Amino acid sequence: MGKKGKRYREIKEQVDRFRLHTVDEAVSLLKKTGTAKFDETVDLASRLGVDARQADQNIRGTVTLPHGTGKSVRVVVFAQGDPARQAEEAGADFVGTDELVDKIVDGWLEFDATIATPDLMRSIMPKLGRILGPRGLMPNAKAGTVTMDVADTIQSIKAGQIEYRIERSSGIIHVPIGKVSFEEESIKGNLNAVMSALVAARPAAVKGRYIRSVAISSTMGAGIRIDPQQFA
């Protein structure tokens, strides 16, 4: 294994991987160590005490970050007729049906989110399920991206709505919550919005400790652990 760079070693010296921080401490430390030459993304990872293999514990949903994601989101909409017109007027980046499906099948993936009207799901699922599913880009009713209300959904996504879903193998939910350049209060606001959504999504069947661990990190930084009891 190659040696870690000087910057990474310096960051590791500042971050105690065994310490559980308060949210204020963690965000302050993240800002202090997020010193890459580009605006790093801030990621949140939370391990939940659920069995994601069970249908009633397979947590998935959306949450709107009050301070946005810090990036421009490119939205694809599968729609025709009046919903397609509404999508274009609402600012969708790409709108279409068969020709758009074929373009994606041919390898085009220059977008960040997808929306589809219910009537088109049966035709796009066979071709795009295996391409978009593993990337978390397939329209999904639970996430609110299979809908006739395409205009409001586009606006919500571009305003900072993100999708969260649990990884079946690890029980971890991993989402971006902004940029290192954000003010500390903005990062904390986004973090708390996600954690509130996860607490509200707790399945009735889950017993015992639900929020097992929480950590934040920047793209090039080390993980900073947060005391999960703050979100109990």
PDB file of C-alpha atoms in Angstrom, residues 23-207:
ATOM      1  CA  VAL A  23     -22.522  18.562  16.146  1.00  0.00           C
ATOM      2  CA  ASP A  24     -20.926  21.966  16.781  1.00  0.00           C
ATOM      3  CA  GLU A  25     -17.508  20.409  17.412  1.00  0.00           C
ATOM      4  CA  ALA A  26     -17.711  18.120  14.391  1.00  0.00           C
ATOM      5  CA  VAL A  27     -18.684  20.858  11.938  1.00  0.00           C
ATOM      6  CA  SER A  28     -16.028  23.217  13.297  1.00  0.00           C
ATOM      7  CA  LEU A  29     -13.371  20.500  12.916  1.00  0.00           C
ATOM      8  CA  LEU A  30     -14.581  19.659   9.412  1.00  0.00           C
ATOM      9  CA  LYS A  31     -14.227  23.315   8.370  1.00  0.00           C
ATOM     10  CA  LYS A  32     -10.760  23.418   9.887  1.00  0.00           C
ATOM     11  CA  THR A  33      -9.529  20.313   8.069  1.00  0.00           C
ATOM     12  CA  GLY A  34     -11.362  20.797   4.741  1.00  0.00           C
ATOM     13  CA  THR A  35      -8.541  22.628   3.061  1.00  0.00           C
ATOM     14  CA  ALA A  36      -8.323  21.037  -0.393  1.00  0.00           C
ATOM     15  CA  LYS A  37      -7.797  23.299  -3.408  1.00  0.00           C
ATOM     16  CA  PHE A  38     -11.403  22.741  -4.511  1.00  0.00           C
ATOM     17  CA  ASP A  39     -14.725  23.134  -2.727  1.00  0.00           C
ATOM     18  CA  GLU A  40     -15.119  19.719  -1.133  1.00  0.00           C
ATOM     19  CA  THR A  41     -18.507  18.064  -0.678  1.00  0.00           C
ATOM     20  CA  VAL A  42     -19.600  17.384   2.891  1.00  0.00           C
ATOM     21  CA  ASP A  43     -20.891  13.828   3.324  1.00  0.00           C
ATOM     22  CA  LEU A  44     -22.990  12.396   6.129  1.00  0.00           C
ATOM     23  CA  ALA A  45     -23.011   8.683   6.935  1.00  0.00           C
ATOM     24  CA  SER A  46     -25.343   7.157   9.508  1.00  0.00           C
ATOM     25  CA  ARG A  47     -25.568   3.489  10.424  1.00  0.00           C
ATOM     26  CA  LEU A  48     -29.046   2.440  11.539  1.00  0.00           C
ATOM     27  CA  GLY A  49     -30.117  -0.482  13.681  1.00  0.00           C
ATOM     28  CA  VAL A  50     -32.416  -2.001  11.077  1.00  0.00           C
ATOM     29  CA  ASP A  51     -32.509  -5.138   8.962  1.00  0.00           C
ATOM     30  CA  ALA A  52     -32.628  -3.596   5.495  1.00  0.00           C
ATOM     31  CA  ARG A  53     -33.401  -7.002   3.969  1.00  0.00           C
ATOM     32  CA  GLN A  54     -36.879  -6.750   5.475  1.00  0.00           C
ATOM     33  CA  ALA A  55     -39.324  -4.839   3.300  1.00  0.00           C
ATOM     34  CA  ASP A  56     -40.738  -2.867   6.241  1.00  0.00           C
ATOM     35  CA  GLN A  57     -37.236  -1.751   7.294  1.00  0.00           C
ATOM     36  CA  ASN A  58     -35.858  -0.846   3.856  1.00  0.00           C
ATOM     37  CA  ILE A  59     -35.697   2.871   4.565  1.00  0.00           C
ATOM     38  CA  ARG A  60     -35.941   5.244   1.617  1.00  0.00           C
ATOM     39  CA  GLY A  61     -37.261   8.737   1.169  1.00  0.00           C
ATOM     40  CA  THR A  62     -36.453  12.360   0.429  1.00  0.00           C
ATOM     41  CA  VAL A  63     -35.541  15.397   2.498  1.00  0.00           C
ATOM     42  CA  THR A  64     -35.073  19.005   1.476  1.00  0.00           C
ATOM     43  CA  LEU A  65     -31.836  20.537   2.682  1.00  0.00           C
ATOM     44  CA  PRO A  66     -32.752  24.023   3.972  1.00  0.00           C
ATOM     45  CA  HIS A  67     -29.468  25.456   2.663  1.00  0.00           C
ATOM     46  CA  GLY A  68     -29.278  23.475  -0.562  1.00  0.00           C
ATOM     47  CA  THR A  69     -26.614  21.102  -1.816  1.00  0.00           C
ATOM     48  CA  GLY A  70     -24.188  23.656  -3.190  1.00  0.00           C
ATOM     49  CA  LYS A  71     -24.280  22.172  -6.670  1.00  0.00           C
ATOM     50  CA  SER A  72     -26.301  22.630  -9.819  1.00  0.00           C
ATOM     51  CA  VAL A  73     -28.566  19.620 -10.271  1.00  0.00           C
ATOM     52  CA  ARG A  74     -29.314  18.341 -13.781  1.00  0.00           C
ATOM     53  CA  VAL A  75     -32.789  16.790 -13.946  1.00  0.00           C
ATOM     54  CA  VAL A  76     -34.075  14.312 -16.543  1.00  0.00           C
ATOM     55  CA  VAL A  77     -37.848  13.947 -16.935  1.00  0.00           C
ATOM     56  CA  PHE A  78     -39.547  11.078 -18.738  1.00  0.00           C
ATOM     57  CA  ALA A  79     -42.859  12.560 -19.817  1.00  0.00           C
ATOM     58  CA  GLN A  80     -44.991  13.299 -22.832  1.00  0.00           C
ATOM     59  CA  GLY A  81     -47.830  15.647 -23.686  1.00  0.00           C
ATOM     60  CA  ASP A  82     -48.847  18.221 -21.084  1.00  0.00           C
ATOM     61  CA  PRO A  83     -46.524  16.886 -18.307  1.00  0.00           C
ATOM     62  CA  ALA A  84     -43.589  17.243 -20.732  1.00  0.00           C
ATOM     63  CA  ARG A  85     -44.539  20.857 -21.393  1.00  0.00           C
ATOM     64  CA  GLN A  86     -44.840  21.519 -17.653  1.00  0.00           C
ATOM     65  CA  ALA A  87     -41.424  19.930 -17.088  1.00  0.00           C
ATOM     66  CA  GLU A  88     -39.784  22.175 -19.678  1.00  0.00           C
ATOM     67  CA  GLU A  89     -41.426  25.270 -18.203  1.00  0.00           C
ATOM     68  CA  ALA A  90     -40.293  24.254 -14.699  1.00  0.00           C
ATOM     69  CA  GLY A  91     -36.658  24.101 -15.755  1.00  0.00           C
ATOM     70  CA  ALA A  92     -36.008  20.429 -16.457  1.00  0.00           C
ATOM     71  CA  ASP A  93     -32.669  19.976 -18.188  1.00  0.00           C
ATOM     72  CA  PHE A  94     -33.774  17.082 -20.412  1.00  0.00           C
ATOM     73  CA  VAL A  95     -37.306  15.945 -21.270  1.00  0.00           C
ATOM     74  CA  GLY A  96     -38.339  13.050 -23.483  1.00  0.00           C
ATOM     75  CA  THR A  97     -39.478   9.461 -23.853  1.00  0.00           C
ATOM     76  CA  ASP A  98     -38.100   6.756 -26.142  1.00  0.00           C
ATOM     77  CA  GLU A  99     -35.278   8.826 -27.639  1.00  0.00           C
ATOM     78  CA  LEU A 100     -34.109   9.806 -24.147  1.00  0.00           C
ATOM     79  CA  VAL A 101     -34.230   6.174 -23.001  1.00  0.00           C
ATOM     80  CA  ASP A 102     -32.164   5.095 -26.002  1.00  0.00           C
ATOM     81  CA  LYS A 103     -29.615   7.835 -25.335  1.00  0.00           C
ATOM     82  CA  ILE A 104     -29.105   6.544 -21.783  1.00  0.00           C
ATOM     83  CA  VAL A 105     -28.897   2.932 -22.973  1.00  0.00           C
ATOM     84  CA  ASP A 106     -26.117   4.075 -25.328  1.00  0.00           C
ATOM     85  CA  GLY A 107     -24.117   5.302 -22.318  1.00  0.00           C
ATOM     86  CA  TRP A 108     -25.158   8.897 -21.679  1.00  0.00           C
ATOM     87  CA  LEU A 109     -25.348   9.626 -17.940  1.00  0.00           C
ATOM     88  CA  GLU A 110     -24.769  13.362 -17.672  1.00  0.00           C
ATOM     89  CA  PHE A 111     -27.537  14.060 -15.134  1.00  0.00           C
ATOM     90  CA  ASP A 112     -28.096  13.917 -11.375  1.00  0.00           C
ATOM     91  CA  ALA A 113     -31.777  13.072 -10.879  1.00  0.00           C
ATOM     92  CA  THR A 114     -34.680  11.566 -12.806  1.00  0.00           C
ATOM     93  CA  ILE A 115     -38.445  11.950 -12.703  1.00  0.00           C
ATOM     94  CA  ALA A 116     -41.069   9.941 -14.593  1.00  0.00           C
ATOM     95  CA  THR A 117     -44.823  10.081 -14.965  1.00  0.00           C
ATOM     96  CA  PRO A 118     -46.519   6.838 -13.841  1.00  0.00           C
ATOM     97  CA  ASP A 119     -47.748   5.944 -17.328  1.00  0.00           C
ATOM     98  CA  LEU A 120     -44.174   5.666 -18.647  1.00  0.00           C
ATOM     99  CA  MET A 121     -42.644   3.549 -15.902  1.00  0.00           C
ATOM    100  CA  ARG A 122     -43.702   0.276 -17.509  1.00  0.00           C
ATOM    101  CA  SER A 123     -41.905   1.171 -20.744  1.00  0.00           C
ATOM    102  CA  ILE A 124     -38.686   2.601 -19.247  1.00  0.00           C
ATOM    103  CA  MET A 125     -38.142   0.090 -16.423  1.00  0.00           C
ATOM    104  CA  PRO A 126     -37.052  -2.893 -18.607  1.00  0.00           C
ATOM    105  CA  LYS A 127     -34.428  -0.839 -20.437  1.00  0.00           C
ATOM    106  CA  LEU A 128     -33.184   1.421 -17.657  1.00  0.00           C
ATOM    107  CA  GLY A 129     -33.650  -0.551 -14.439  1.00  0.00           C
ATOM    108  CA  ARG A 130     -30.223  -2.202 -14.531  1.00  0.00           C
ATOM    109  CA  ILE A 131     -28.503   1.000 -15.647  1.00  0.00           C
ATOM    110  CA  LEU A 132     -30.042   3.562 -13.322  1.00  0.00           C
ATOM    111  CA  GLY A 133     -30.981   1.338 -10.381  1.00  0.00           C
ATOM    112  CA  PRO A 134     -27.446   0.624  -9.103  1.00  0.00           C
ATOM    113  CA  ARG A 135     -26.612   4.321  -9.431  1.00  0.00           C
ATOM    114  CA  GLY A 136     -29.607   5.401  -7.371  1.00  0.00           C
ATOM    115  CA  LEU A 137     -31.038   7.273 -10.353  1.00  0.00           C
ATOM    116  CA  MET A 138     -34.139   5.240 -11.190  1.00  0.00           C
ATOM    117  CA  PRO A 139     -37.430   7.093 -10.638  1.00  0.00           C
ATOM    118  CA  ASN A 140     -39.141   5.685  -7.566  1.00  0.00           C
ATOM    119  CA  ALA A 141     -42.583   6.239  -6.082  1.00  0.00           C
ATOM    120  CA  LYS A 142     -41.258   6.114  -2.487  1.00  0.00           C
ATOM    121  CA  ALA A 143     -38.853   8.915  -3.312  1.00  0.00           C
ATOM    122  CA  GLY A 144     -41.609  10.966  -4.944  1.00  0.00           C
ATOM    123  CA  THR A 145     -39.963  10.873  -8.374  1.00  0.00           C
ATOM    124  CA  VAL A 146     -42.743   8.868 -10.048  1.00  0.00           C
ATOM    125  CA  THR A 147     -45.397  11.552 -10.207  1.00  0.00           C
ATOM    126  CA  MET A 148     -47.712  13.609 -12.370  1.00  0.00           C
ATOM    127  CA  ASP A 149     -46.698  16.709 -10.402  1.00  0.00           C
ATOM    128  CA  VAL A 150     -43.477  17.095 -12.358  1.00  0.00           C
ATOM    129  CA  ALA A 151     -43.172  20.874 -12.006  1.00  0.00           C
ATOM    130  CA  ASP A 152     -43.156  20.954  -8.195  1.00  0.00           C
ATOM    131  CA  THR A 153     -40.858  17.917  -8.055  1.00  0.00           C
ATOM    132  CA  ILE A 154     -38.324  19.554 -10.375  1.00  0.00           C
ATOM    133  CA  GLN A 155     -38.355  22.735  -8.320  1.00  0.00           C
ATOM    134  CA  SER A 156     -37.907  20.785  -5.069  1.00  0.00           C
ATOM    135  CA  ILE A 157     -34.938  18.826  -6.422  1.00  0.00           C
ATOM    136  CA  LYS A 158     -33.233  21.925  -7.754  1.00  0.00           C
ATOM    137  CA  ALA A 159     -33.885  23.738  -4.461  1.00  0.00           C
ATOM    138  CA  GLY A 160     -32.023  21.101  -2.448  1.00  0.00           C
ATOM    139  CA  GLN A 161     -34.172  17.990  -2.166  1.00  0.00           C
ATOM    140  CA  ILE A 162     -32.067  14.837  -1.893  1.00  0.00           C
ATOM    141  CA  GLU A 163     -32.949  11.181  -1.750  1.00  0.00           C
ATOM    142  CA  TYR A 164     -31.734   8.890   0.999  1.00  0.00           C
ATOM    143  CA  ARG A 165     -31.852   5.119   1.006  1.00  0.00           C
ATOM    144  CA  ILE A 166     -30.252   2.481   3.154  1.00  0.00           C
ATOM    145  CA  GLU A 167     -27.537   0.175   1.876  1.00  0.00           C
ATOM    146  CA  ARG A 168     -28.828  -3.357   2.392  1.00  0.00           C
ATOM    147  CA  SER A 169     -25.441  -4.882   3.118  1.00  0.00           C
ATOM    148  CA  SER A 170     -24.284  -2.373   5.732  1.00  0.00           C
ATOM    149  CA  GLY A 171     -27.355  -0.612   7.112  1.00  0.00           C
ATOM    150  CA  ILE A 172     -25.731   2.739   6.309  1.00  0.00           C
ATOM    151  CA  ILE A 173     -27.357   5.803   4.777  1.00  0.00           C
ATOM    152  CA  HIS A 174     -24.871   8.025   2.966  1.00  0.00           C
ATOM    153  CA  VAL A 175     -25.831  11.456   1.602  1.00  0.00           C
ATOM    154  CA  PRO A 176     -24.203  14.781   0.640  1.00  0.00           C
ATOM    155  CA  ILE A 177     -25.195  17.690   2.888  1.00  0.00           C
ATOM    156  CA  GLY A 178     -23.454  20.651   1.288  1.00  0.00           C
ATOM    157  CA  LYS A 179     -20.015  22.075   0.644  1.00  0.00           C
ATOM    158  CA  VAL A 180     -17.082  22.924   2.915  1.00  0.00           C
ATOM    159  CA  SER A 181     -17.442  26.561   1.811  1.00  0.00           C
ATOM    160  CA  PHE A 182     -20.868  26.734   3.499  1.00  0.00           C
ATOM    161  CA  GLU A 183     -21.143  28.623   6.780  1.00  0.00           C
ATOM    162  CA  GLU A 184     -21.070  26.340   9.826  1.00  0.00           C
ATOM    163  CA  GLU A 185     -24.709  27.110  10.618  1.00  0.00           C
ATOM    164  CA  SER A 186     -25.741  26.054   7.107  1.00  0.00           C
ATOM    165  CA  ILE A 187     -23.920  22.720   7.359  1.00  0.00           C
ATOM    166  CA  LYS A 188     -25.464  22.101  10.775  1.00  0.00           C
ATOM    167  CA  GLY A 189     -28.911  23.010   9.473  1.00  0.00           C
ATOM    168  CA  ASN A 190     -28.618  20.528   6.610  1.00  0.00           C
ATOM    169  CA  LEU A 191     -27.203  17.824   8.894  1.00  0.00           C
ATOM    170  CA  ASN A 192     -30.016  18.219  11.404  1.00  0.00           C
ATOM    171  CA  ALA A 193     -32.633  18.165   8.633  1.00  0.00           C
ATOM    172  CA  VAL A 194     -31.365  14.780   7.403  1.00  0.00           C
ATOM    173  CA  MET A 195     -31.114  13.303  10.888  1.00  0.00           C
ATOM    174  CA  SER A 196     -34.634  14.507  11.750  1.00  0.00           C
ATOM    175  CA  ALA A 197     -35.924  12.802   8.597  1.00  0.00           C
ATOM    176  CA  LEU A 198     -34.165   9.547   9.512  1.00  0.00           C
ATOM    177  CA  VAL A 199     -35.550   9.621  13.054  1.00  0.00           C
ATOM    178  CA  ALA A 200     -39.051  10.237  11.674  1.00  0.00           C
ATOM    179  CA  ALA A 201     -38.595   7.302   9.262  1.00  0.00           C
ATOM    180  CA  ARG A 202     -37.898   4.813  12.052  1.00  0.00           C
ATOM    181  CA  PRO A 203     -39.832   1.613  11.261  1.00  0.00           C
ATOM    182  CA  ALA A 204     -42.305   0.458  13.900  1.00  0.00           C
ATOM    183  CA  ALA A 205     -40.733  -3.013  13.860  1.00  0.00           C
ATOM    184  CA  VAL A 206     -37.321  -1.761  15.008  1.00  0.00           C
ATOM    185  CA  LYS A 207     -36.528  -2.363  18.665  1.00  0.00           C
TER     186      LYS A 207
END
